[in-house]
Amino acid sequence: HVQLVESGGGSVQAGGSLKLTCAASDLTYECIAWFRQVPGTGREGVAAICRIGGGTDYSDSVKGRFTISQGNAKNTVYLQMNSLKPEDTAMYYCAAGPLGPGGCYTATYNYWGQGTQVTVS
């Protein structure tokens, strides 16, 4: 099954930027998404991209600040995070899944990485 590895997390001051990277072991699934989770709360979908066509979607909380994109080799997906806020602090996870009838933002994600911590102070 596909393996996902996230990198790029860290600590940054409010207003700063970080770029997360998700490296996938293969191109089996059409959808790649970023989720985030704060301990004690549910996992929140942040952004999703469809490998075929490159369509993207974002949660309202990050729209206009975050950008999801894929590398030329299509097995790498990035999350550029600008104008970071303390409420963006969370563990960020990369996930992969098949394209569903509602597109990638509402797809079922079967495979997950281990996560990378983002802390905004």
Coordinates of N, CA, C and O in Angstrom, one line a residue:
H1 N 0.8 -1.2 0.0 CA 0.0 0.0 0.0 C 0.9 1.2 0.0 O 2.1 1.2 0.3
V2 N 0.3 2.4 -0.4 CA 1.0 3.6 -0.5 C 1.6 4.0 0.9 O 0.9 3.9 1.9
Q3 N 2.8 4.5 0.9 CA 3.4 5.1 2.1 C 3.6 6.6 1.9 O 3.9 7.1 0.8
L4 N 3.3 7.4 3.0 CA 3.3 8.8 2.9 C 4.2 9.3 4.0 O 4.2 8.9 5.2
V5 N 5.1 10.3 3.7 CA 6.0 10.8 4.6 C 5.9 12.3 4.6 O 6.1 12.9 3.5
E6 N 5.6 12.9 5.7 CA 5.5 14.4 5.8 C 6.8 15.0 6.3 O 7.5 14.3 7.1
S7 N 7.1 16.2 5.9 CA 8.2 16.9 6.5 C 7.9 18.4 6.3 O 7.0 18.8 5.7
G8 N 8.7 19.2 7.0 CA 8.6 20.7 6.9 C 8.0 21.4 8.1 O 7.9 22.6 8.1
G9 N 7.5 20.7 9.0 CA 6.9 21.3 10.2 C 7.9 22.0 11.0 O 9.1 21.9 10.8
G10 N 7.5 22.8 12.0 CA 8.4 23.5 12.9 C 7.6 24.6 13.7 O 6.4 24.6 13.7
S11 N 8.4 25.4 14.3 CA 7.9 26.5 15.1 C 8.1 27.8 14.4 O 9.2 28.1 13.8
V12 N 7.1 28.7 14.4 CA 7.2 30.0 13.6 C 6.3 31.0 14.4 O 5.4 30.6 15.1
Q13 N 6.7 32.2 14.2 CA 5.9 33.3 14.8 C 4.7 33.6 14.0 O 4.6 33.4 12.8
A14 N 3.6 34.1 14.6 CA 2.4 34.5 13.9 C 2.8 35.5 12.8 O 3.6 36.4 12.9
G15 N 2.1 35.2 11.6 CA 2.4 36.0 10.5 C 3.5 35.4 9.6 O 3.6 35.8 8.4
G16 N 4.2 34.4 10.1 CA 5.2 33.7 9.3 C 4.7 32.7 8.4 O 3.5 32.5 8.2
S17 N 5.6 32.0 7.7 CA 5.3 31.0 6.7 C 6.0 29.7 7.0 O 7.1 29.6 7.5
L18 N 5.4 28.6 6.5 CA 6.0 27.3 6.5 C 5.6 26.6 5.2 O 4.5 26.8 4.7
K19 N 6.4 25.6 4.7 CA 6.0 24.8 3.6 C 6.2 23.3 4.0 O 7.3 22.9 4.3
L20 N 5.1 22.6 4.0 CA 5.0 21.2 4.3 C 5.2 20.4 3.0 O 4.7 20.8 1.9
T21 N 5.8 19.3 3.1 CA 6.0 18.4 2.0 C 5.5 17.0 2.3 O 5.7 16.5 3.4
C22 N 4.7 16.4 1.4 CA 4.3 15.0 1.5 C 4.8 14.2 0.3 O 4.6 14.5 -0.8
A23 N 5.6 13.2 0.7 CA 6.2 12.3 -0.4 C 5.5 11.0 -0.3 O 5.4 10.3 0.7
A24 N 4.9 10.6 -1.5 CA 4.2 9.4 -1.6 C 5.0 8.4 -2.3 O 5.8 8.7 -3.2
S25 N 4.9 7.1 -1.9 CA 5.7 6.0 -2.4 C 5.3 5.6 -3.8 O 6.1 5.1 -4.6
D26 N 4.0 5.9 -4.2 CA 3.6 5.6 -5.5 C 2.4 6.5 -5.9 O 2.0 7.3 -5.1
L27 N 1.9 6.3 -7.1 CA 0.8 7.2 -7.6 C -0.5 6.5 -7.8 O -1.3 6.7 -8.7
T28 N -0.8 5.6 -6.8 CA -2.0 4.7 -6.9 C -3.3 5.6 -6.8 O -4.2 5.3 -7.5
Y29 N -3.3 6.6 -5.9 CA -4.5 7.3 -5.6 C -4.6 8.7 -6.2 O -3.6 9.4 -6.3
E30 N -5.8 9.0 -6.7 CA -6.0 10.3 -7.3 C -5.9 11.5 -6.4 O -5.6 12.6 -6.8
C31 N -6.3 11.3 -5.1 CA -6.5 12.4 -4.2 C -5.4 12.4 -3.1 O -5.1 11.3 -2.5
I32 N -4.9 13.5 -2.9 CA -4.0 13.8 -1.7 C -4.5 14.9 -1.0 O -4.9 16.0 -1.5
A33 N -4.5 14.8 0.3 CA -5.1 15.9 1.2 C -4.2 16.1 2.4 O -3.5 15.2 2.8
W34 N -4.3 17.3 2.9 CA -3.7 17.6 4.2 C -4.8 17.8 5.2 O -5.8 18.5 5.0
F35 N -4.6 17.2 6.4 CA -5.5 17.3 7.5 C -4.7 17.8 8.7 O -3.4 17.8 8.7
R36 N -5.3 18.3 9.7 CA -4.6 18.7 10.9 C -5.5 18.3 12.2 O -6.7 18.2 12.1
Q37 N -4.8 18.1 13.3 CA -5.5 17.7 14.5 C -4.8 18.3 15.7 O -3.5 18.2 15.8
V38 N -5.6 18.8 16.6 CA -5.1 19.3 17.9 C -5.5 18.2 18.9 O -6.6 17.7 18.8
P39 N -4.6 17.9 19.8 CA -5.0 16.9 20.8 C -6.3 17.2 21.5 O -6.6 18.3 21.9
G40 N -7.2 16.1 21.6 CA -8.5 16.3 22.2 C -9.6 16.7 21.3 O -10.7 16.9 21.7
T41 N -9.2 17.0 20.0 CA -10.2 17.4 19.0 C -10.2 16.5 17.8 O -9.3 15.6 17.7
G42 N -11.2 16.6 16.9 CA -11.3 15.8 15.7 C -10.3 16.3 14.7 O -9.8 17.4 14.7
R43 N -10.1 15.4 13.7 CA -9.2 15.8 12.6 C -9.9 16.7 11.6 O -11.1 16.4 11.2
E44 N -9.3 17.7 11.2 CA -9.9 18.7 10.3 C -9.3 18.7 8.9 O -8.0 18.7 8.8
G45 N -10.1 18.6 7.9 CA -9.5 18.7 6.5 C -9.1 20.1 6.2 O -9.9 21.0 6.5
V46 N -7.9 20.2 5.7 CA -7.4 21.6 5.4 C -7.4 21.9 3.9 O -7.8 22.9 3.5
A47 N -6.9 21.0 3.1 CA -6.8 21.2 1.7 C -6.7 19.9 1.0 O -6.1 18.9 1.6
A48 N -7.1 19.8 -0.3 CA -7.0 18.6 -1.0 C -6.7 18.9 -2.5 O -7.0 20.0 -3.0
I49 N -6.0 18.0 -3.2 CA -5.7 18.2 -4.6 C -5.9 16.9 -5.3 O -5.7 15.8 -4.8
C50 N -6.4 17.0 -6.5 CA -6.6 15.9 -7.4 C -5.4 15.8 -8.4 O -5.2 16.8 -9.1
R51 N -4.7 14.7 -8.4 CA -3.5 14.5 -9.2 C -3.9 14.7 -10.7 O -3.1 15.3 -11.5
I52 N -5.1 14.3 -11.1 CA -5.5 14.4 -12.4 C -6.3 15.7 -12.6 O -7.3 15.9 -12.1
G53 N -5.7 16.6 -13.3 CA -6.3 17.9 -13.5 C -5.8 19.0 -12.5 O -5.9 20.2 -12.8
G54 N -5.4 18.5 -11.4 CA -4.8 19.5 -10.4 C -5.8 20.3 -9.6 O -5.5 21.3 -9.0
G55 N -7.1 19.9 -9.7 CA -8.1 20.7 -9.0 C -7.9 20.7 -7.5 O -7.4 19.7 -6.9
T56 N -8.1 21.8 -6.8 CA -7.9 22.0 -5.4 C -9.1 22.5 -4.6 O -10.0 23.0 -5.2
D57 N -9.1 22.2 -3.3 CA -10.1 22.7 -2.5 C -9.6 23.0 -1.1 O -8.6 22.3 -0.7
Y58 N -10.2 23.9 -0.3 CA -9.7 24.3 0.9 C -10.8 24.5 2.0 O -11.9 24.8 1.6
S59 N -10.4 24.3 3.2 CA -11.3 24.7 4.3 C -11.4 26.2 4.4 O -10.5 26.9 4.0
D60 N -12.6 26.7 4.9 CA -12.7 28.1 5.0 C -11.7 28.8 5.9 O -11.3 29.9 5.7
S61 N -11.2 28.0 6.9 CA -10.3 28.6 7.8 C -8.9 28.9 7.3 O -8.1 29.6 7.8
V62 N -8.6 28.3 6.1 CA -7.2 28.5 5.5 C -7.3 29.1 4.2 O -6.2 29.4 3.6
K63 N -8.5 29.2 3.6 CA -8.6 29.7 2.2 C -8.0 31.1 2.1 O -8.2 32.0 3.0
G64 N -7.1 31.3 1.1 CA -6.5 32.6 0.9 C -5.1 32.7 1.6 O -4.3 33.6 1.3
R65 N -4.8 31.7 2.5 CA -3.6 31.7 3.2 C -2.7 30.5 2.9 O -1.5 30.6 2.8
F66 N -3.3 29.4 2.6 CA -2.6 28.1 2.3 C -2.8 27.8 0.9 O -3.9 28.1 0.3
T67 N -1.8 27.2 0.3 CA -1.9 26.7 -1.1 C -1.3 25.3 -1.2 O -0.2 25.0 -0.7
I68 N -2.1 24.4 -1.7 CA -1.7 23.0 -2.0 C -1.3 22.9 -3.4 O -1.9 23.4 -4.3
S69 N -0.2 22.2 -3.7 CA 0.3 22.0 -5.0 C 1.0 20.7 -5.1 O 1.3 20.0 -4.1
Q70 N 1.2 20.2 -6.4 CA 2.0 19.0 -6.5 C 3.3 19.2 -7.3 O 3.3 20.2 -8.1
G71 N 4.3 18.4 -7.1 CA 5.5 18.6 -7.8 C 5.4 18.0 -9.2 O 4.4 17.4 -9.6
N72 N 6.4 18.2 -10.0 CA 6.4 17.8 -11.4 C 6.3 16.3 -11.5 O 5.7 15.8 -12.4
A73 N 6.9 15.5 -10.5 CA 6.8 14.1 -10.6 C 5.5 13.5 -10.0 O 5.2 12.3 -10.1
K74 N 4.6 14.4 -9.5 CA 3.3 14.1 -9.1 C 3.2 13.2 -7.9 O 2.1 12.9 -7.4
N75 N 4.3 12.7 -7.4 CA 4.3 11.9 -6.1 C 4.7 12.8 -4.9 O 4.9 12.2 -3.8
T76 N 4.8 14.1 -5.1 CA 5.1 15.0 -4.0 C 4.0 16.1 -4.0 O 3.7 16.6 -5.0
V77 N 3.5 16.3 -2.8 CA 2.5 17.3 -2.7 C 2.9 18.3 -1.6 O 3.5 17.9 -0.5
Y78 N 2.7 19.6 -1.8 CA 3.2 20.6 -0.9 C 2.0 21.4 -0.3 O 0.9 21.4 -0.9
L79 N 2.2 21.9 0.9 CA 1.3 22.8 1.5 C 2.0 24.0 1.9 O 2.8 24.0 2.9
Q80 N 1.9 25.1 1.1 CA 2.5 26.4 1.5 C 1.5 27.1 2.4 O 0.4 27.4 2.1
M81 N 2.0 27.4 3.6 CA 1.2 28.1 4.6 C 1.8 29.5 4.9 O 2.9 29.6 5.4
N82 N 1.0 30.5 4.6 CA 1.4 31.9 4.8 C 0.5 32.5 5.9 O -0.6 32.0 6.2
S83 N 0.9 33.6 6.4 CA 0.1 34.4 7.4 C -0.4 33.5 8.5 O -1.6 33.5 8.8
L84 N 0.5 32.7 9.0 CA 0.1 31.7 10.0 C -0.4 32.4 11.3 O 0.1 33.4 11.7
K85 N -1.3 31.7 11.9 CA -2.0 32.2 13.1 C -1.8 31.1 14.3 O -1.6 30.0 14.0
P86 N -1.8 31.6 15.5 CA -1.7 30.6 16.6 C -2.7 29.4 16.5 O -2.4 28.3 16.8
E87 N -3.9 29.7 16.0 CA -4.9 28.7 15.8 C -4.6 27.7 14.7 O -5.3 26.7 14.6
D88 N -3.5 27.9 14.0 CA -3.1 26.9 13.0 C -2.2 25.9 13.6 O -1.8 24.9 13.0
T89 N -1.8 26.1 14.9 CA -1.0 25.1 15.6 C -1.7 23.7 15.7 O -2.8 23.6 16.1
A90 N -1.0 22.7 15.2 CA -1.6 21.3 15.1 C -0.6 20.4 14.6 O 0.5 20.8 14.1
M91 N -0.9 19.1 14.7 CA -0.2 18.1 13.9 C -0.8 18.0 12.5 O -2.0 17.9 12.4
Y92 N 0.0 18.1 11.5 CA -0.5 18.1 10.2 C -0.2 16.7 9.5 O 1.0 16.2 9.6
Y93 N -1.2 16.1 8.9 CA -1.1 14.8 8.3 C -1.4 14.9 6.8 O -2.3 15.6 6.4
C94 N -0.7 14.1 6.1 CA -0.9 13.9 4.6 C -1.7 12.6 4.5 O -1.4 11.6 5.2
A95 N -2.6 12.6 3.6 CA -3.4 11.4 3.4 C -3.7 11.1 1.9 O -3.7 12.1 1.1
A96 N -3.9 9.9 1.5 CA -4.2 9.5 0.1 C -5.4 8.7 0.0 O -5.7 7.9 0.9
G97 N -6.2 8.9 -1.1 CA -7.4 8.1 -1.3 C -7.9 8.2 -2.7 O -7.4 9.1 -3.5
P98 N -8.8 7.3 -3.1 CA -9.4 7.4 -4.4 C -10.3 8.5 -4.6 O -11.0 9.0 -3.7
L99 N -10.5 9.0 -5.8 CA -11.4 10.0 -6.2 C -12.8 9.5 -6.0 O -13.2 8.5 -6.5
G100 N -13.6 10.3 -5.2 CA -15.0 9.9 -5.0 C -15.9 10.8 -5.8 O -15.5 11.8 -6.5
P101 N -17.3 10.5 -5.8 CA -18.2 11.3 -6.6 C -18.3 12.8 -6.2 O -18.6 13.6 -7.0
G102 N -17.9 13.1 -5.0 CA -17.9 14.5 -4.5 C -16.6 15.2 -4.7 O -16.4 16.3 -4.2
G103 N -15.6 14.6 -5.4 CA -14.3 15.2 -5.5 C -13.4 14.8 -4.4 O -13.7 14.0 -3.6
C104 N -12.2 15.4 -4.4 CA -11.1 15.0 -3.5 C -11.4 15.5 -2.1 O -10.9 14.9 -1.1
Y105 N -12.0 16.7 -1.9 CA -12.2 17.2 -0.6 C -13.0 16.3 0.3 O -12.8 16.3 1.5
T106 N -14.0 15.6 -0.3 CA -14.9 14.7 0.5 C -14.6 13.3 0.2 O -15.4 12.4 0.5
A107 N -13.4 13.0 -0.3 CA -13.0 11.6 -0.6 C -12.8 10.8 0.7 O -12.6 11.4 1.8
T108 N -12.8 9.5 0.6 CA -12.4 8.7 1.8 C -10.9 8.4 1.7 O -10.4 7.8 0.7
Y109 N -10.2 8.8 2.8 CA -8.8 8.7 2.8 C -8.4 7.5 3.6 O -8.7 7.4 4.8
N110 N -7.7 6.6 2.9 CA -7.4 5.3 3.5 C -6.0 5.2 4.1 O -5.7 4.3 4.9
Y111 N -5.1 6.0 3.6 CA -3.7 5.9 3.9 C -3.2 7.3 4.4 O -3.5 8.3 3.9
W112 N -2.4 7.2 5.5 CA -2.0 8.3 6.3 C -0.5 8.3 6.6 O 0.0 7.2 6.8
G113 N 0.1 9.5 6.6 CA 1.4 9.6 7.1 C 1.4 9.7 8.6 O 0.4 9.7 9.3
Q114 N 2.6 9.9 9.2 CA 2.8 10.0 10.6 C 2.6 11.4 11.2 O 2.4 11.5 12.4
G115 N 2.6 12.3 10.3 CA 2.3 13.7 10.8 C 3.6 14.5 11.0 O 4.7 14.0 11.2
T116 N 3.4 15.8 10.9 CA 4.5 16.8 11.2 C 3.9 17.9 12.0 O 2.8 18.4 11.7
Q117 N 4.6 18.3 13.1 CA 4.0 19.3 14.0 C 4.3 20.7 13.5 O 5.4 21.1 13.1
V118 N 3.2 21.5 13.6 CA 3.4 23.0 13.3 C 2.9 23.7 14.5 O 1.8 23.5 15.1
T119 N 3.8 24.6 15.0 CA 3.5 25.4 16.2 C 3.7 26.9 15.8 O 4.7 27.3 15.3
V120 N 2.6 27.7 16.1 CA 2.6 29.1 15.7 C 2.4 29.9 17.1 O 1.5 29.6 17.8
S121 N 3.4 30.7 17.4 CA 3.3 31.5 18.6 C 3.2 33.0 18.4 O 3.4 33.4 17.3

